[in-house]
Short mmCIF file of C-alpha atoms in Angstrom, two decimals:
data_model
loop_
_atom_site.label_atom_id
_atom_site.label_comp_id
_atom_site.label_asym_id
_atom_site.label_seq_id
_atom_site.Cartn_x
_atom_site.Cartn_y
_atom_site.Cartn_z
CA MET D 1 93.18 125.35 98.60
CA LYS D 2 95.74 124.94 95.82
CA LEU D 3 94.14 127.65 93.65
CA TYR D 4 93.75 129.97 96.64
CA SER D 5 97.42 129.71 97.61
CA ARG D 6 98.43 130.52 94.02
CA ILE D 7 96.37 133.74 94.13
CA ILE D 8 98.05 134.70 97.40
CA ALA D 9 101.45 134.01 95.91
CA THR D 10 100.78 136.21 92.87
CA GLY D 11 99.53 139.05 94.98
CA LEU D 12 102.45 138.83 97.37
CA VAL D 13 105.00 139.63 94.69
CA ILE D 14 103.74 143.21 94.49
CA LEU D 15 103.25 143.51 98.22
CA ALA D 16 106.63 142.09 99.05
CA VAL D 17 108.56 144.21 96.56
CA GLY D 18 106.85 147.30 97.84
CA SER D 19 107.66 146.58 101.47
CA ILE D 20 111.13 145.18 101.30
CA GLY D 21 112.81 148.44 102.18
CA GLY D 22 114.04 146.92 105.46
CA THR D 23 117.35 145.11 105.86
CA THR D 24 118.26 141.51 106.60
CA PRO D 25 119.88 140.52 109.89
CA ALA D 26 123.22 140.98 108.10
CA GLN D 27 122.18 144.60 107.38
CA ALA D 28 122.41 144.05 103.61
CA LYS D 29 119.70 145.67 101.51
CA VAL D 30 117.43 143.74 99.17
CA SER D 31 118.17 144.55 95.55
CA GLY D 32 115.53 142.33 93.97
CA LEU D 33 113.16 139.41 94.31
CA GLU D 34 112.47 136.29 92.24
CA TRP D 35 109.78 133.69 92.72
CA ALA D 36 108.84 130.27 91.40
CA SER D 37 105.63 128.33 91.85
CA SER D 38 104.80 124.68 91.26
CA MET D 39 101.54 123.44 89.80
CA TRP D 40 100.44 121.59 92.94
CA ALA D 41 100.89 122.42 96.60
CA LYS D 42 102.83 119.92 98.70
CA GLN D 43 103.13 119.42 102.43
CA TYR D 44 106.28 120.55 104.23
CA ILE D 45 107.51 120.29 107.80
CA VAL D 46 109.51 123.08 109.44
CA THR D 47 112.59 121.47 110.96
CA LYS D 48 114.24 124.49 112.55
CA GLY D 49 114.28 128.25 112.75
CA PRO D 50 111.73 131.04 112.71
CA ILE D 51 108.77 131.56 110.42
CA TYR D 52 108.60 135.19 109.31
CA LYS D 53 105.28 136.93 108.80
CA SER D 54 106.49 138.72 105.66
CA LEU D 55 109.45 138.79 103.34
CA SER D 56 110.78 141.84 105.16
CA LEU D 57 112.03 139.18 107.60
CA LYS D 58 111.36 141.37 110.63
CA LYS D 59 108.36 139.97 112.49
CA LYS D 60 108.19 136.32 113.44
CA SER D 61 105.04 134.21 113.37
CA LYS D 62 103.82 132.64 116.59
CA ALA D 63 102.44 129.59 114.77
CA LYS D 64 103.04 126.44 116.81
CA GLN D 65 102.20 123.87 114.17
CA LYS D 66 105.06 122.50 112.12
CA ILE D 67 103.37 121.08 109.02
CA PHE D 68 102.08 123.37 106.28
CA TRP D 69 101.30 123.50 102.56
CA SER D 70 103.41 125.28 99.97
CA ASP D 71 103.67 125.71 96.23
CA THR D 72 105.82 128.87 96.07
CA MET D 73 109.49 129.72 96.70
CA TYR D 74 110.92 133.27 96.89
CA THR D 75 114.57 134.17 96.34
CA LEU D 76 115.81 137.46 97.82
CA ASN D 77 118.82 139.03 96.10
CA PHE D 78 120.95 141.32 98.29
CA THR D 79 123.18 144.29 97.46
CA ASN D 80 126.24 142.39 98.74
CA GLY D 81 125.78 139.79 95.98
CA LYS D 82 124.33 137.10 98.21
CA HIS D 83 120.85 135.61 98.00
CA ALA D 84 118.51 133.58 100.22
CA SER D 85 115.47 131.42 99.40
CA TYR D 86 112.31 131.33 101.50
CA ARG D 87 109.33 129.02 101.12
CA GLN D 88 105.85 130.47 101.50
CA LEU D 89 103.74 128.50 103.98
CA VAL D 90 99.95 128.32 104.10
CA LYS D 91 97.42 126.37 106.13
CA LYS D 92 95.16 123.71 104.67
CA ASN D 93 92.44 126.32 104.14
CA GLY D 94 94.85 128.51 102.12
CA HIS D 95 95.45 131.19 104.78
CA LEU D 96 98.98 132.58 104.74
CA VAL D 97 101.20 131.66 107.71
CA GLY D 98 104.51 133.15 106.64
CA TYR D 99 107.93 132.35 105.19
CA VAL D 100 110.74 130.07 106.29
CA ALA D 101 114.28 129.58 105.01
CA LYS D 102 114.49 126.84 102.37
CA SER D 103 117.16 124.98 104.34
CA ARG D 104 114.88 124.77 107.37
CA VAL D 105 111.93 123.06 105.76
CA LYS D 106 111.55 119.53 104.37
CA LYS D 107 108.93 118.11 102.02
CA LEU D 108 106.82 115.38 103.57
CA LYS D 109 106.75 112.08 101.69
CA ASP D 110 103.36 110.55 100.97
CA SER D 111 104.45 107.55 103.06
CA ASP D 112 105.01 109.76 106.13
CA HIS D 113 102.26 109.10 108.66
CA ARG D 114 101.97 112.85 109.26
CA SER D 115 101.21 113.67 105.62
CA ALA D 116 97.72 114.32 104.29
CA ALA D 117 98.31 111.74 101.54
CA TYR D 118 99.02 109.06 104.13
CA LYS D 119 96.03 110.04 106.25
CA ASN D 120 93.76 109.99 103.19
CA LYS D 121 95.11 106.57 102.29
CA VAL D 122 94.38 105.27 105.78
CA LYS D 123 90.94 106.83 105.71
CA LYS D 124 90.12 105.18 102.38
CA ALA D 125 91.48 101.85 103.60
CA LYS D 126 89.30 102.00 106.70
CA ALA D 127 86.24 102.87 104.63
CA LYS D 128 87.01 100.02 102.25
CA ALA D 129 87.50 97.59 105.13
CA LYS D 130 84.23 98.71 106.71
CA LYS D 131 82.40 98.19 103.44
CA ALA D 132 84.00 94.76 102.96
CA LYS D 133 83.08 93.73 106.49
CA ALA D 134 79.47 94.71 105.92
CA ALA D 135 79.36 92.77 102.64
CA GLU D 136 80.90 89.75 104.31
CA LYS D 137 78.43 89.88 107.17
CA LYS D 138 75.61 89.84 104.65
CA ALA D 139 77.09 86.94 102.67
CA PHE D 140 78.04 84.53 105.46
CA THR D 141 76.41 83.09 108.56
CA THR D 142 77.85 83.63 112.03
CA SER D 143 79.42 80.16 112.10
CA GLU D 144 80.88 80.67 108.62
CA ARG D 145 82.44 83.97 109.65
CA LYS D 146 84.01 82.26 112.66
CA GLN D 147 85.52 79.66 110.36
CA ILE D 148 86.81 82.36 108.03
CA ALA D 149 88.37 84.18 110.99
CA THR D 150 90.10 80.95 112.00
CA TYR D 151 91.53 80.47 108.51
CA ARG D 152 92.81 84.04 108.43
CA ARG D 153 94.41 83.65 111.83
CA GLN D 154 96.09 80.40 110.77
CA VAL D 155 97.50 81.78 107.54
CA LYS D 156 98.87 84.87 109.30
CA GLN D 157 100.85 82.59 111.61
CA ILE D 158 102.75 81.13 108.65
CA ALA D 159 106.17 82.76 108.22
CA ASN D 160 105.74 83.71 104.56
CA THR D 161 109.12 85.34 104.13
CA THR D 162 112.48 84.77 102.46
CA LYS D 163 114.34 86.40 105.34
CA GLY D 164 116.73 83.86 106.80
CA MET D 165 115.65 81.25 104.25
CA TYR D 166 119.05 79.63 103.89
CA ALA D 167 121.18 77.77 106.39
CA GLN D 168 123.71 77.63 103.56
CA LYS D 169 123.18 79.82 100.51
CA PRO D 170 123.28 78.03 97.13
CA SER D 171 125.95 78.86 94.56
CA VAL D 172 124.64 78.51 91.00
CA LYS D 173 126.95 80.81 89.04
CA SER D 174 130.45 79.65 87.97
CA HIS D 175 130.58 77.35 91.00
CA PHE D 176 127.94 74.88 92.14
CA THR D 177 126.84 74.25 95.70
CA PRO D 178 123.17 73.26 96.22
CA GLY D 179 122.94 74.98 99.60
CA LYS D 180 120.57 74.16 102.41
CA LEU D 181 117.30 75.74 103.51
CA SER D 182 116.73 76.89 107.07
CA ALA D 183 114.38 74.95 109.33
CA LYS D 184 112.21 78.08 109.47
CA TYR D 185 111.68 78.08 105.70
CA VAL D 186 111.03 74.34 105.49
CA ASN D 187 108.57 74.49 108.39
CA ALA D 188 106.72 77.41 106.77
CA THR D 189 106.34 75.38 103.58
CA VAL D 190 105.01 72.36 105.48
CA ASP D 191 102.67 74.61 107.49
CA SER D 192 101.32 76.02 104.22
CA ILE D 193 100.64 72.54 102.86
CA ASN D 194 98.94 71.47 106.07
CA PHE D 195 96.87 74.66 106.12
CA TYR D 196 95.09 73.53 102.97
CA ARG D 197 95.06 69.84 103.89
CA SER D 198 93.42 70.64 107.23
CA MET D 199 90.53 72.31 105.38
CA TYR D 200 89.71 68.89 103.99
CA GLY D 201 90.43 66.97 107.18
CA LEU D 202 93.41 65.28 105.49
CA PRO D 203 96.35 63.84 107.46
CA ARG D 204 99.21 66.25 108.07
CA VAL D 205 102.46 65.81 106.19
CA THR D 206 106.01 66.22 107.48
CA ALA D 207 109.29 67.16 105.85
CA ASP D 208 111.81 64.36 105.35
CA ALA D 209 115.44 65.41 105.84
CA SER D 210 116.83 63.26 103.03
CA TRP D 211 114.05 64.41 100.70
CA ASN D 212 114.87 68.04 101.57
CA THR D 213 118.43 67.40 100.40
CA GLU D 214 117.28 65.89 97.12
CA ALA D 215 114.71 68.66 96.52
CA GLN D 216 117.45 71.24 97.08
CA TYR D 217 119.51 69.59 94.35
CA GLY D 218 116.46 69.81 92.09
CA ALA D 219 115.94 73.52 92.74
CA ALA D 220 119.65 74.35 92.54
CA THR D 221 120.26 72.56 89.22
CA LEU D 222 117.24 74.34 87.74
CA ALA D 223 118.65 77.65 88.99
CA ALA D 224 122.09 76.81 87.59
CA ALA D 225 120.62 76.10 84.15
CA ASP D 226 118.23 79.04 84.56
CA LYS D 227 116.24 78.21 81.43
CA GLY D 228 112.85 77.47 82.94
CA LEU D 229 111.24 74.35 84.36
CA SER D 230 111.69 70.77 83.24
CA HIS D 231 110.94 67.47 84.97
CA GLY D 232 114.07 65.37 84.73
CA LEU D 233 115.91 68.48 83.44
CA VAL D 234 114.93 67.33 79.96
CA GLY D 235 115.96 69.85 77.32
CA LEU D 236 118.23 71.79 79.67
CA ASN D 237 121.99 71.98 79.17
CA ARG D 238 124.22 71.09 82.08
CA PRO D 239 126.45 74.06 82.94
CA SER D 240 130.15 73.16 82.91
CA PHE D 241 130.55 74.01 86.59
CA VAL D 242 127.91 71.44 87.61
CA SER D 243 129.28 67.90 87.87
CA THR D 244 127.53 65.01 86.14
CA THR D 245 126.85 63.49 89.57
CA ASP D 246 125.18 66.65 90.89
CA TRP D 247 123.25 67.05 87.63
CA GLN D 248 121.93 63.49 87.91
CA ARG D 249 120.74 64.19 91.43
CA GLY D 250 118.84 67.14 89.98
CA VAL D 251 117.38 64.87 87.29
CA ASP D 252 116.15 62.38 89.89
CA ALA D 253 114.73 65.06 92.17
CA THR D 254 112.82 66.98 89.50
CA ASN D 255 111.28 63.74 88.23
CA SER D 256 109.48 63.23 91.52
CA SER D 257 108.49 66.78 92.41
CA ASN D 258 106.20 69.71 91.87
CA LEU D 259 108.24 72.48 90.23
CA SER D 260 107.66 76.20 90.05
CA GLU D 261 109.50 79.33 88.97
CA GLY D 262 109.01 82.98 89.82
CA LEU D 263 108.09 82.73 93.49
CA ALA D 264 110.30 82.41 96.56
CA LYS D 265 108.12 82.76 99.67
CA PRO D 266 106.89 79.48 101.23
CA TYR D 267 103.14 80.12 101.33
CA ASP D 268 103.16 81.77 97.90
CA ASN D 269 104.70 78.62 96.39
CA ILE D 270 102.09 76.33 97.94
CA LEU D 271 99.20 78.62 96.99
CA GLY D 272 100.54 78.46 93.44
CA TYR D 273 100.47 74.66 93.50
CA VAL D 274 96.99 74.51 95.05
CA ASN D 275 95.60 77.04 92.59
CA ASP D 276 97.49 75.41 89.71
CA GLY D 277 96.31 78.05 87.25
CA ASN D 278 99.79 78.41 85.73
CA ASN D 279 100.32 74.72 85.00
CA MET D 280 102.59 74.71 81.94
CA THR D 281 102.17 71.08 80.88
CA THR D 282 98.51 70.12 81.27
CA ILE D 283 95.11 71.41 82.24
CA VAL D 284 94.80 68.56 84.76
CA PRO D 285 95.54 70.10 88.20
CA GLY D 286 98.31 67.66 89.07
CA HIS D 287 100.25 69.98 91.39
CA ARG D 288 97.08 70.55 93.41
CA GLU D 289 96.39 66.84 93.59
CA TRP D 290 99.83 66.10 94.99
CA VAL D 291 99.40 68.73 97.73
CA LEU D 292 95.91 67.44 98.61
CA GLY D 293 96.56 63.80 97.77
CA GLY D 294 97.70 60.61 99.42
CA ILE D 295 101.11 61.75 100.60
CA ALA D 296 102.70 61.50 104.03
CA LYS D 297 105.89 63.49 103.59
CA VAL D 298 107.55 66.05 101.34
CA GLY D 299 110.97 67.44 100.52
CA VAL D 300 111.48 71.19 100.19
CA GLY D 301 114.01 72.85 97.89
CA GLN D 302 114.41 76.48 96.86
CA ALA D 303 117.21 78.24 94.97
CA ASN D 304 116.64 81.82 93.86
CA ASP D 305 113.07 81.72 92.49
CA TYR D 306 113.09 78.02 91.56
CA ASN D 307 111.10 75.70 93.81
CA ASP D 308 111.24 71.90 94.01
CA LEU D 309 108.64 70.21 96.21
CA LYS D 310 109.40 66.49 96.28
CA VAL D 311 106.12 64.61 96.69
CA PHE D 312 106.83 60.96 95.94
CA GLY D 313 109.58 58.36 96.04
CA SER D 314 110.44 54.97 97.51
CA HIS D 315 108.97 54.21 100.94
CA ASP D 316 107.03 57.44 100.83
CA GLY D 317 104.11 56.27 102.97
CA SER D 318 101.61 57.12 100.24
CA TYR D 319 98.04 55.89 100.41
CA THR D 320 94.86 55.93 98.36
CA PRO D 321 93.11 59.22 99.16
CA SER D 322 89.41 59.80 99.48
CA THR D 323 87.39 62.05 97.16
CA VAL D 324 88.52 65.68 97.15
CA ALA D 325 86.31 68.36 95.55
CA PHE D 326 87.92 71.69 94.69
CA PRO D 327 86.85 74.17 95.82
CA LYS D 328 85.54 72.32 98.82
CA ALA D 329 82.02 72.45 100.23
CA GLY D 330 81.51 75.31 102.66
CA VAL D 331 83.74 78.37 102.82
CA PHE D 332 86.88 78.46 100.69
CA PRO D 333 89.55 81.11 99.85
CA LYS D 334 88.86 82.89 96.57
CA GLN D 335 92.61 83.35 96.02
CA ALA D 336 93.00 79.60 95.60
CA ALA D 337 89.97 79.18 93.32
CA THR D 338 90.30 82.01 90.83
CA GLY D 339 91.90 81.83 87.38
CA THR D 340 92.05 78.05 87.34
CA VAL D 341 90.17 74.82 86.74
CA TRP D 342 87.95 73.38 89.45
CA SER D 343 88.00 69.67 89.99
CA VAL D 344 86.85 66.52 91.76
CA SER D 345 89.52 63.89 92.40
CA PHE D 346 88.38 60.34 93.11
CA GLY D 347 90.46 57.76 94.92
CA HIS D 348 89.44 54.96 92.58
CA ASP D 349 89.83 54.55 88.83
CA LEU D 350 86.59 55.20 86.95
CA GLY D 351 87.91 53.31 83.93
CA SER D 352 89.76 54.31 80.80
CA ASN D 353 86.54 54.41 78.78
CA ALA D 354 84.61 56.57 81.23
CA ALA D 355 82.40 59.13 79.50
CA LYS D 356 82.89 62.84 80.05
CA PRO D 357 80.51 63.94 82.84
CA THR D 358 78.14 66.91 82.80
CA VAL D 359 79.05 69.89 84.96
CA GLU D 360 76.74 72.74 85.97
CA VAL D 361 77.76 75.70 88.15
CA THR D 362 75.19 78.19 89.42
CA ASP D 363 75.96 81.49 91.13
CA ASN D 364 73.32 81.60 93.84
CA THR D 365 74.25 85.17 94.77
CA SER D 366 73.72 86.68 91.33
CA HIS D 367 71.14 84.02 90.35
CA LYS D 368 73.03 83.29 87.12
CA ASN D 369 74.45 80.21 85.49
CA VAL D 370 78.25 80.23 85.35
CA HIS D 371 79.74 79.50 81.95
CA VAL D 372 81.76 76.27 82.16
CA SER D 373 84.29 75.11 79.57
CA GLN D 374 87.05 72.52 79.12
CA VAL D 375 85.21 69.77 80.96
CA GLY D 376 87.39 66.68 81.01
CA ILE D 377 88.33 63.47 82.77
CA SER D 378 91.82 62.15 83.49
CA GLY D 379 93.39 59.01 84.91
CA ASP D 380 96.92 60.39 85.28
CA ALA D 381 96.96 59.39 88.97
CA TYR D 382 98.53 62.56 90.36
CA GLY D 383 98.54 62.51 94.15
CA GLN D 384 97.68 58.76 94.08
CA PHE D 385 94.16 59.65 92.93
CA GLY D 386 92.46 57.29 90.49
CA THR D 387 90.46 59.70 88.33
CA THR D 388 90.07 63.45 88.05
CA VAL D 389 87.09 65.35 86.69
CA TYR D 390 88.06 68.92 85.84
CA TYR D 391 86.29 71.96 84.40
CA GLN D 392 86.92 75.68 83.90
CA PRO D 393 84.38 78.19 85.27
CA ALA D 394 84.46 81.63 83.65
CA ASP D 395 86.93 83.59 85.77
CA SER D 396 84.90 86.80 85.46
CA GLN D 397 82.09 85.01 87.30
CA VAL D 398 84.25 83.76 90.17
CA LYS D 399 83.70 86.36 92.89
CA ARG D 400 84.24 86.75 96.60
CA ASN D 401 81.25 86.59 98.91
CA HIS D 402 79.36 84.57 96.29
CA THR D 403 77.81 81.15 96.82
CA TYR D 404 78.00 78.54 94.07
CA THR D 405 76.09 75.31 93.58
CA ILE D 406 78.15 72.73 91.73
CA LYS D 407 76.41 69.74 90.14
CA ILE D 408 78.36 66.96 88.43
CA SER D 409 76.32 64.22 86.81
CA ASN D 410 76.84 61.20 84.56
CA ILE D 411 79.98 60.17 86.42
CA ALA D 412 80.96 56.61 85.54
CA HIS D 413 80.29 54.12 88.38
CA GLN D 414 79.59 57.05 90.69
CA PRO D 415 76.37 58.73 91.86
CA ASP D 416 75.75 62.33 90.82
CA MET D 417 77.14 64.88 93.24
CA THR D 418 75.85 68.32 94.19
CA TYR D 419 77.36 70.68 96.76
CA LYS D 420 77.74 74.38 97.59
CA THR D 421 80.90 76.41 98.04
CA LYS D 422 81.20 79.99 99.30
CA LEU D 423 84.26 82.04 98.36
CA PHE D 424 85.83 84.54 100.77
CA ASP D 425 88.83 86.84 100.73
CA LEU D 426 91.66 85.26 102.71
CA LYS D 427 93.83 88.39 102.69
CA LYS D 428 92.81 90.30 105.76
#
C-alpha cells in the first residue's frame, strides 16, 4: 500500500498541474504547485471540511469514512501571493480518495484505539494470550489452573500504586520531616506480604502503628542521606538539617528492617524481598526469610524510592517457624523464583559444623538436569529460622510452565527431601 500510494502521488503531479486551470473559491488562479512526500504512509483523521476529488478543488468526495492513509502533501501557490496546503488521502488498499486542507486533518497516534498500529498491537496481544493460554493448559492440571487463577485474582486486588501513598509527605531536602504513609499504602504492603505467606499456609501478619512510625524514620533518613542502603546508617553522613535525635531513630529502625532502594509501589517492594535476587550484602536470602519467617507484625516506611520494612524488635510476637522450601511444592510464580537463589529454611539449627548438602534440580518438562551452583548452608537465623540451605539454579533454565524436581540430600540431622514445583506467569 505504501509503494502504491507513492506511485499515485508521483503521477498526480503531472495530472494536477495539467488540470489546475480552474480557480479557488476565492477566484484566485493557481500559479504553481509544490509537493512533498514522506517515506512511510501514516494514518490521518479528517476533523472538518470537505474532501476534494482533485486538486482543482471543484468536486467534493462523498466518502463517509474519516480515517485514511497519507504520505504526500501538496501546496498550491496562487496568483494573489497566497498558498494553501492539501493532504492526499488514500484508502488502505492504496486507492485515491481525494484531498483535504492540511488544517482539517490530524495524524493519528499509534496509541489511538482507531489507528491501525493500535489494532495490530491488540491483535498481536490477543494471539499471544491465546498461545500462552494453550501452553498453560498443556502444562497444568485443571486443579492447578484453578489455583493459579486464584493467585492472579488475589494479586490483582492489591493496590500496587503510589497514588495517595502519603498521609503526610516526607521532607528530606534542606528540612527534615519523616512524613506518614496512608493507611491504603500500608495495607497494600501487608496484603502483599500475606499473599506470599498464605501460599505456605503461614499465619498472617499485621502492621503495628508504632513500628510504622519507626520504619518511616528509617526510610526518611535514608532518603535524606540519599547515598544508598545501610543497616544502622553505617557509612552515611548525617545531613545538617537532620537532628541527631531523628538520625538515631533512623539508625535504630534500619538495624531491625529489610531495606530496599529503587522501588516505590507496595507489591513491587515485597516481591523484591521475596525474590531477594538483588541482595547487596549476602547470597543468603535473608529478606525472603523475614517475609516468610516467624514474624507476627511489621512496620512499613517509604520515602521517595527508599523502603524500610521493620521485621523485628522487642515484644514482636516472633516464633520458631516450620520448614519453608522456596520455591514451594506445587504451583509457584516464576517472577518470584527467577534470577535468584532457591532455598530451604529449617526452623531448627542443624549445627555449626553441618556439612554442605547435595542439591539436584531436574527440569521434567525439558528432561534436562539444571545446572546448580553456589550451594551453601547458613545459620544466620534470618526470620527466626535455624538453618538455611541455599543454591543457585542456572537462570536460563528457569522457565514458566516448566516442572522441576528438587532433591536435597545429605542434610545434617535431617532426612533427604524431594519435591516438585511448577512455575507459572503471575502477570495476567
